[in-house]
């Protein structure tokens, strides 16, 4: 197999040639070619591992979102970002002639993929639950004559779109050093960095387009925020700790004395 070529098509052609040699009578009587090792077994096992990780990851993210958000439809909207981002990344890989393997697709962190959509859905859900735009958003006119729920979704999305974009851009910029690697380390980490960047770009595109559209279709005009059992437990642990820290002013121990006015 030439360097950079695809493994499975090469293996299939080798198998066809071996079968042709064994049945054509070219070899002496009683002599034939037998397979000792076939790389396709490793490829099939790796493909199965990647597919299992992808499916299990999507299911796990869905249930985690459902448990913490407390709303089934919101969890569905957030989880829909994952297949969109993966199809987007794999589509670019196919167009560029690159392979989707265990080092690229199998290393994707679904938590990073859904971060932007979680922020978007949470803000839209909050605006719909409160029934009115916040922070002066009422002065922001909705385009195309949007009213009611659609106008609320537009204002909620516009409120966080800049923060979402720059947060995703910072993550992508963090992968830039990996693109400069060469040699063995370049072959190992460059596919992962490229696939990460493609998936994050796809997730960002879905967050700005697909997620608000799904919110308009799936969420009710008037939703109600509910605190799940897990969030309630975490809040009961977190709130006393914050109150204790604020009351005792631990922060001044970490700052130079001249930052604090004399009492």
Short mmCIF file of C-alpha atoms in Angstrom, two decimals:
data_model
loop_
_atom_site.label_atom_id
_atom_site.label_comp_id
_atom_site.label_asym_id
_atom_site.label_seq_id
_atom_site.Cartn_x
_atom_site.Cartn_y
_atom_site.Cartn_z
CA UNK A 1 0.00 0.00 0.00
CA UNK A 2 1.33 3.40 -0.93
CA UNK A 3 1.73 5.94 1.83
CA UNK A 4 -1.39 7.96 2.44
CA UNK A 5 -3.71 5.55 0.60
CA UNK A 6 -6.79 3.92 2.12
CA UNK A 7 -6.33 0.53 3.73
CA UNK A 8 -9.58 -1.31 3.09
CA UNK A 9 -9.73 -0.75 -0.71
CA UNK A 10 -6.10 -1.91 -0.95
CA UNK A 11 -6.85 -5.03 1.09
CA UNK A 12 -9.85 -5.86 -1.09
CA UNK A 13 -7.74 -5.62 -4.25
CA UNK A 14 -5.03 -7.81 -2.71
CA UNK A 15 -7.63 -10.43 -1.74
CA UNK A 16 -9.02 -10.40 -5.28
CA UNK A 17 -5.54 -10.89 -6.77
CA UNK A 18 -4.73 -13.68 -4.30
CA UNK A 19 -7.97 -15.45 -5.19
CA UNK A 20 -7.17 -15.06 -8.89
CA UNK A 21 -3.70 -16.55 -8.39
CA UNK A 22 -5.02 -19.50 -6.37
CA UNK A 23 -7.67 -20.39 -8.97
CA UNK A 24 -5.79 -19.67 -12.19
CA UNK A 25 -3.37 -22.62 -12.03
CA UNK A 26 -0.29 -20.42 -12.09
CA UNK A 27 1.12 -22.03 -8.94
CA UNK A 28 2.44 -25.63 -8.87
CA UNK A 29 -0.03 -28.38 -7.88
CA UNK A 30 -0.74 -28.37 -4.14
CA UNK A 31 0.67 -24.87 -3.65
CA UNK A 32 -1.59 -21.97 -2.76
CA UNK A 33 -1.45 -18.69 -0.90
CA UNK A 34 -2.93 -18.60 2.60
CA UNK A 35 -3.64 -15.53 4.69
CA UNK A 36 -1.65 -15.31 7.93
CA UNK A 37 -2.50 -11.75 8.98
CA UNK A 38 -5.21 -9.45 7.66
CA UNK A 39 -5.16 -5.80 8.62
CA UNK A 40 -8.89 -5.55 7.97
CA UNK A 41 -9.55 -7.27 11.33
CA UNK A 42 -7.84 -4.39 13.13
CA UNK A 43 -9.63 -1.83 10.96
CA UNK A 44 -13.05 -3.37 11.62
CA UNK A 45 -12.35 -3.51 15.37
CA UNK A 46 -11.23 0.12 15.38
CA UNK A 47 -14.29 1.19 13.39
CA UNK A 48 -16.56 -0.64 15.82
CA UNK A 49 -14.81 1.07 18.74
CA UNK A 50 -15.23 4.51 17.19
CA UNK A 51 -18.92 3.95 16.40
CA UNK A 52 -19.56 2.60 19.90
CA UNK A 53 -17.85 5.60 21.50
CA UNK A 54 -19.85 8.01 19.35
CA UNK A 55 -23.22 6.42 20.07
CA UNK A 56 -22.49 5.91 23.77
CA UNK A 57 -21.21 9.47 24.06
CA UNK A 58 -24.36 10.93 22.49
CA UNK A 59 -26.60 8.87 24.79
CA UNK A 60 -24.54 9.81 27.84
CA UNK A 61 -24.63 13.52 27.00
CA UNK A 62 -28.39 13.32 26.46
CA UNK A 63 -29.04 11.80 29.88
CA UNK A 64 -26.64 14.17 31.65
CA UNK A 65 -28.36 17.14 30.02
CA UNK A 66 -31.76 15.77 30.95
CA UNK A 67 -30.74 15.19 34.57
CA UNK A 68 -29.28 18.67 35.08
CA UNK A 69 -31.58 20.74 32.86
CA UNK A 70 -34.70 18.97 34.05
CA UNK A 71 -36.38 19.36 30.66
CA UNK A 72 -36.58 16.57 28.10
CA UNK A 73 -37.01 18.82 25.07
CA UNK A 74 -34.06 20.99 26.02
CA UNK A 75 -31.91 17.87 26.36
CA UNK A 76 -32.99 16.72 22.90
CA UNK A 77 -32.11 20.10 21.40
CA UNK A 78 -28.67 20.14 23.03
CA UNK A 79 -27.92 16.54 22.04
CA UNK A 80 -28.86 17.24 18.41
CA UNK A 81 -25.73 19.36 18.14
CA UNK A 82 -23.52 16.26 18.35
CA UNK A 83 -24.61 14.45 15.14
CA UNK A 84 -24.67 17.75 13.26
CA UNK A 85 -21.11 18.55 14.36
CA UNK A 86 -19.91 15.02 13.56
CA UNK A 87 -21.48 15.00 10.08
CA UNK A 88 -19.97 18.42 9.44
CA UNK A 89 -16.50 17.26 10.53
CA UNK A 90 -16.67 13.97 8.64
CA UNK A 91 -17.95 15.76 5.55
CA UNK A 92 -14.91 18.06 5.55
CA UNK A 93 -12.63 15.07 6.13
CA UNK A 94 -14.13 13.31 3.11
CA UNK A 95 -13.84 16.40 0.92
CA UNK A 96 -10.20 16.81 1.91
CA UNK A 97 -9.45 13.13 1.36
CA UNK A 98 -8.56 12.52 5.01
CA UNK A 99 -9.56 9.47 7.01
CA UNK A 100 -11.87 9.39 10.01
CA UNK A 101 -10.12 7.05 12.41
CA UNK A 102 -9.66 6.33 16.10
CA UNK A 103 -7.14 9.16 16.48
CA UNK A 104 -9.41 11.76 14.91
CA UNK A 105 -13.10 11.02 15.44
CA UNK A 106 -12.56 8.74 18.43
CA UNK A 107 -10.80 11.47 20.42
CA UNK A 108 -13.57 14.08 20.18
CA UNK A 109 -14.79 15.40 23.52
CA UNK A 110 -18.58 15.75 23.36
CA UNK A 111 -18.50 18.11 26.33
CA UNK A 112 -16.71 20.73 24.24
CA UNK A 113 -19.08 20.09 21.35
CA UNK A 114 -22.26 20.85 23.31
CA UNK A 115 -20.92 23.73 25.44
CA UNK A 116 -22.15 26.42 23.07
CA UNK A 117 -25.56 24.84 22.56
CA UNK A 118 -26.02 24.44 26.34
CA UNK A 119 -25.46 28.17 26.82
CA UNK A 120 -27.80 29.01 23.96
CA UNK A 121 -30.62 26.69 25.07
CA UNK A 122 -30.31 27.74 28.72
CA UNK A 123 -30.59 31.44 27.85
CA UNK A 124 -33.54 30.88 25.51
CA UNK A 125 -35.23 28.71 28.14
CA UNK A 126 -34.67 31.39 30.79
CA UNK A 127 -36.17 34.14 28.64
CA UNK A 128 -39.19 32.00 27.78
CA UNK A 129 -39.67 31.07 31.44
CA UNK A 130 -39.59 34.69 32.58
CA UNK A 131 -41.83 35.76 29.75
CA UNK A 132 -40.05 39.05 29.02
CA UNK A 133 -36.67 40.14 27.68
CA UNK A 134 -34.06 41.10 30.26
CA UNK A 135 -31.34 43.70 30.53
CA UNK A 136 -32.98 46.20 28.25
CA UNK A 137 -33.43 43.70 25.44
CA UNK A 138 -36.94 44.97 24.88
CA UNK A 139 -35.42 47.97 23.13
CA UNK A 140 -33.77 45.68 20.60
CA UNK A 141 -36.17 45.22 17.69
CA UNK A 142 -36.55 41.72 16.27
CA UNK A 143 -36.01 41.49 12.49
CA UNK A 144 -38.47 40.27 9.86
CA UNK A 145 -41.40 41.28 12.05
CA UNK A 146 -40.84 38.51 14.60
CA UNK A 147 -43.20 38.60 17.54
CA UNK A 148 -44.01 36.57 20.61
CA UNK A 149 -41.92 33.47 21.16
CA UNK A 150 -39.85 33.94 18.00
CA UNK A 151 -38.87 37.48 19.03
CA UNK A 152 -37.93 36.24 22.50
CA UNK A 153 -35.79 33.46 21.02
CA UNK A 154 -34.06 35.94 18.71
CA UNK A 155 -33.24 38.33 21.55
CA UNK A 156 -32.05 35.51 23.80
CA UNK A 157 -29.79 34.15 21.06
CA UNK A 158 -28.42 37.59 20.20
CA UNK A 159 -27.62 38.16 23.87
CA UNK A 160 -25.07 35.34 24.04
CA UNK A 161 -23.91 34.88 20.43
CA UNK A 162 -20.76 36.99 20.80
CA UNK A 163 -19.64 35.25 23.99
CA UNK A 164 -20.28 31.83 22.42
CA UNK A 165 -18.33 32.69 19.29
CA UNK A 166 -15.26 33.97 21.10
CA UNK A 167 -15.24 31.09 23.59
CA UNK A 168 -15.26 28.58 20.71
CA UNK A 169 -12.61 30.61 18.86
CA UNK A 170 -10.34 30.49 21.92
CA UNK A 171 -10.66 26.70 22.06
CA UNK A 172 -9.83 26.37 18.35
CA UNK A 173 -6.84 28.70 18.71
CA UNK A 174 -5.56 26.43 21.48
CA UNK A 175 -5.15 23.66 18.87
CA UNK A 176 -2.97 25.75 16.56
CA UNK A 177 0.34 24.41 17.97
CA UNK A 178 -0.78 20.89 17.11
CA UNK A 179 -1.04 21.85 13.43
CA UNK A 180 2.65 22.71 13.38
CA UNK A 181 3.81 19.27 14.53
CA UNK A 182 5.68 17.07 12.07
CA UNK A 183 7.00 13.54 11.98
CA UNK A 184 5.41 10.83 14.10
CA UNK A 185 3.83 13.28 16.53
CA UNK A 186 2.32 15.16 13.62
CA UNK A 187 0.70 11.97 12.28
CA UNK A 188 -0.70 11.22 15.74
CA UNK A 189 -2.01 14.62 16.85
CA UNK A 190 -2.71 16.53 13.62
CA UNK A 191 -5.79 14.42 12.66
CA UNK A 192 -7.21 14.96 16.14
CA UNK A 193 -6.63 18.72 16.03
CA UNK A 194 -8.16 19.05 12.56
CA UNK A 195 -11.21 16.97 13.45
CA UNK A 196 -11.67 18.92 16.68
CA UNK A 197 -11.57 22.20 14.79
CA UNK A 198 -14.03 20.92 12.17
CA UNK A 199 -16.40 19.57 14.84
CA UNK A 200 -16.28 22.78 16.87
CA UNK A 201 -16.99 24.81 13.74
CA UNK A 202 -19.94 22.54 12.94
CA UNK A 203 -21.21 22.79 16.52
CA UNK A 204 -20.91 26.57 16.38
CA UNK A 205 -22.83 26.67 13.11
CA UNK A 206 -25.54 24.44 14.60
CA UNK A 207 -25.72 26.58 17.73
CA UNK A 208 -26.43 29.74 15.73
CA UNK A 209 -28.88 28.15 13.28
CA UNK A 210 -30.26 24.72 14.17
CA UNK A 211 -30.59 25.20 17.94
CA UNK A 212 -32.74 28.38 17.83
CA UNK A 213 -34.91 26.78 15.13
CA UNK A 214 -35.42 23.64 17.23
CA UNK A 215 -36.20 25.79 20.25
CA UNK A 216 -38.90 27.53 18.22
CA UNK A 217 -40.42 24.17 17.23
CA UNK A 218 -40.02 22.14 20.40
CA UNK A 219 -40.23 24.56 23.30
CA UNK A 220 -43.57 25.94 24.45
CA UNK A 221 -44.38 29.62 24.47
CA UNK A 222 -44.37 29.55 28.26
CA UNK A 223 -41.98 27.15 29.95
CA UNK A 224 -41.24 26.69 33.63
CA UNK A 225 -37.82 26.35 35.18
CA UNK A 226 -37.59 23.46 37.62
CA UNK A 227 -34.71 22.60 39.90
CA UNK A 228 -33.81 18.94 39.66
CA UNK A 229 -32.90 16.85 42.69
CA UNK A 230 -29.20 16.79 41.79
CA UNK A 231 -29.04 20.55 41.24
CA UNK A 232 -30.89 21.08 44.53
CA UNK A 233 -28.34 18.96 46.40
CA UNK A 234 -25.44 20.77 44.77
CA UNK A 235 -27.02 24.14 45.57
CA UNK A 236 -27.44 23.20 49.25
CA UNK A 237 -23.74 22.35 49.37
CA UNK A 238 -22.52 25.28 47.30
CA UNK A 239 -24.56 28.12 48.83
CA UNK A 240 -23.23 27.76 52.41
CA UNK A 241 -19.68 27.55 51.09
CA UNK A 242 -20.09 30.78 49.12
CA UNK A 243 -21.71 32.56 52.06
CA UNK A 244 -18.91 31.39 54.37
CA UNK A 245 -16.19 32.49 51.95
CA UNK A 246 -17.76 35.92 51.41
CA UNK A 247 -18.34 36.45 55.12
CA UNK A 248 -14.74 35.65 56.04
CA UNK A 249 -13.13 37.52 53.15
CA UNK A 250 -10.58 34.89 52.20
CA UNK A 251 -9.83 36.81 49.04
CA UNK A 252 -7.76 39.50 50.78
CA UNK A 253 -5.20 36.87 51.78
CA UNK A 254 -4.34 36.40 48.10
CA UNK A 255 -3.96 40.11 47.29
CA UNK A 256 -1.12 42.56 48.04
CA UNK A 257 -1.80 44.75 51.05
CA UNK A 258 -1.73 48.00 49.05
CA UNK A 259 -4.78 46.88 47.06
CA UNK A 260 -6.96 47.17 50.16
CA UNK A 261 -7.85 50.48 51.76
CA UNK A 262 -6.94 50.98 55.41
CA UNK A 263 -9.74 50.64 57.93
#
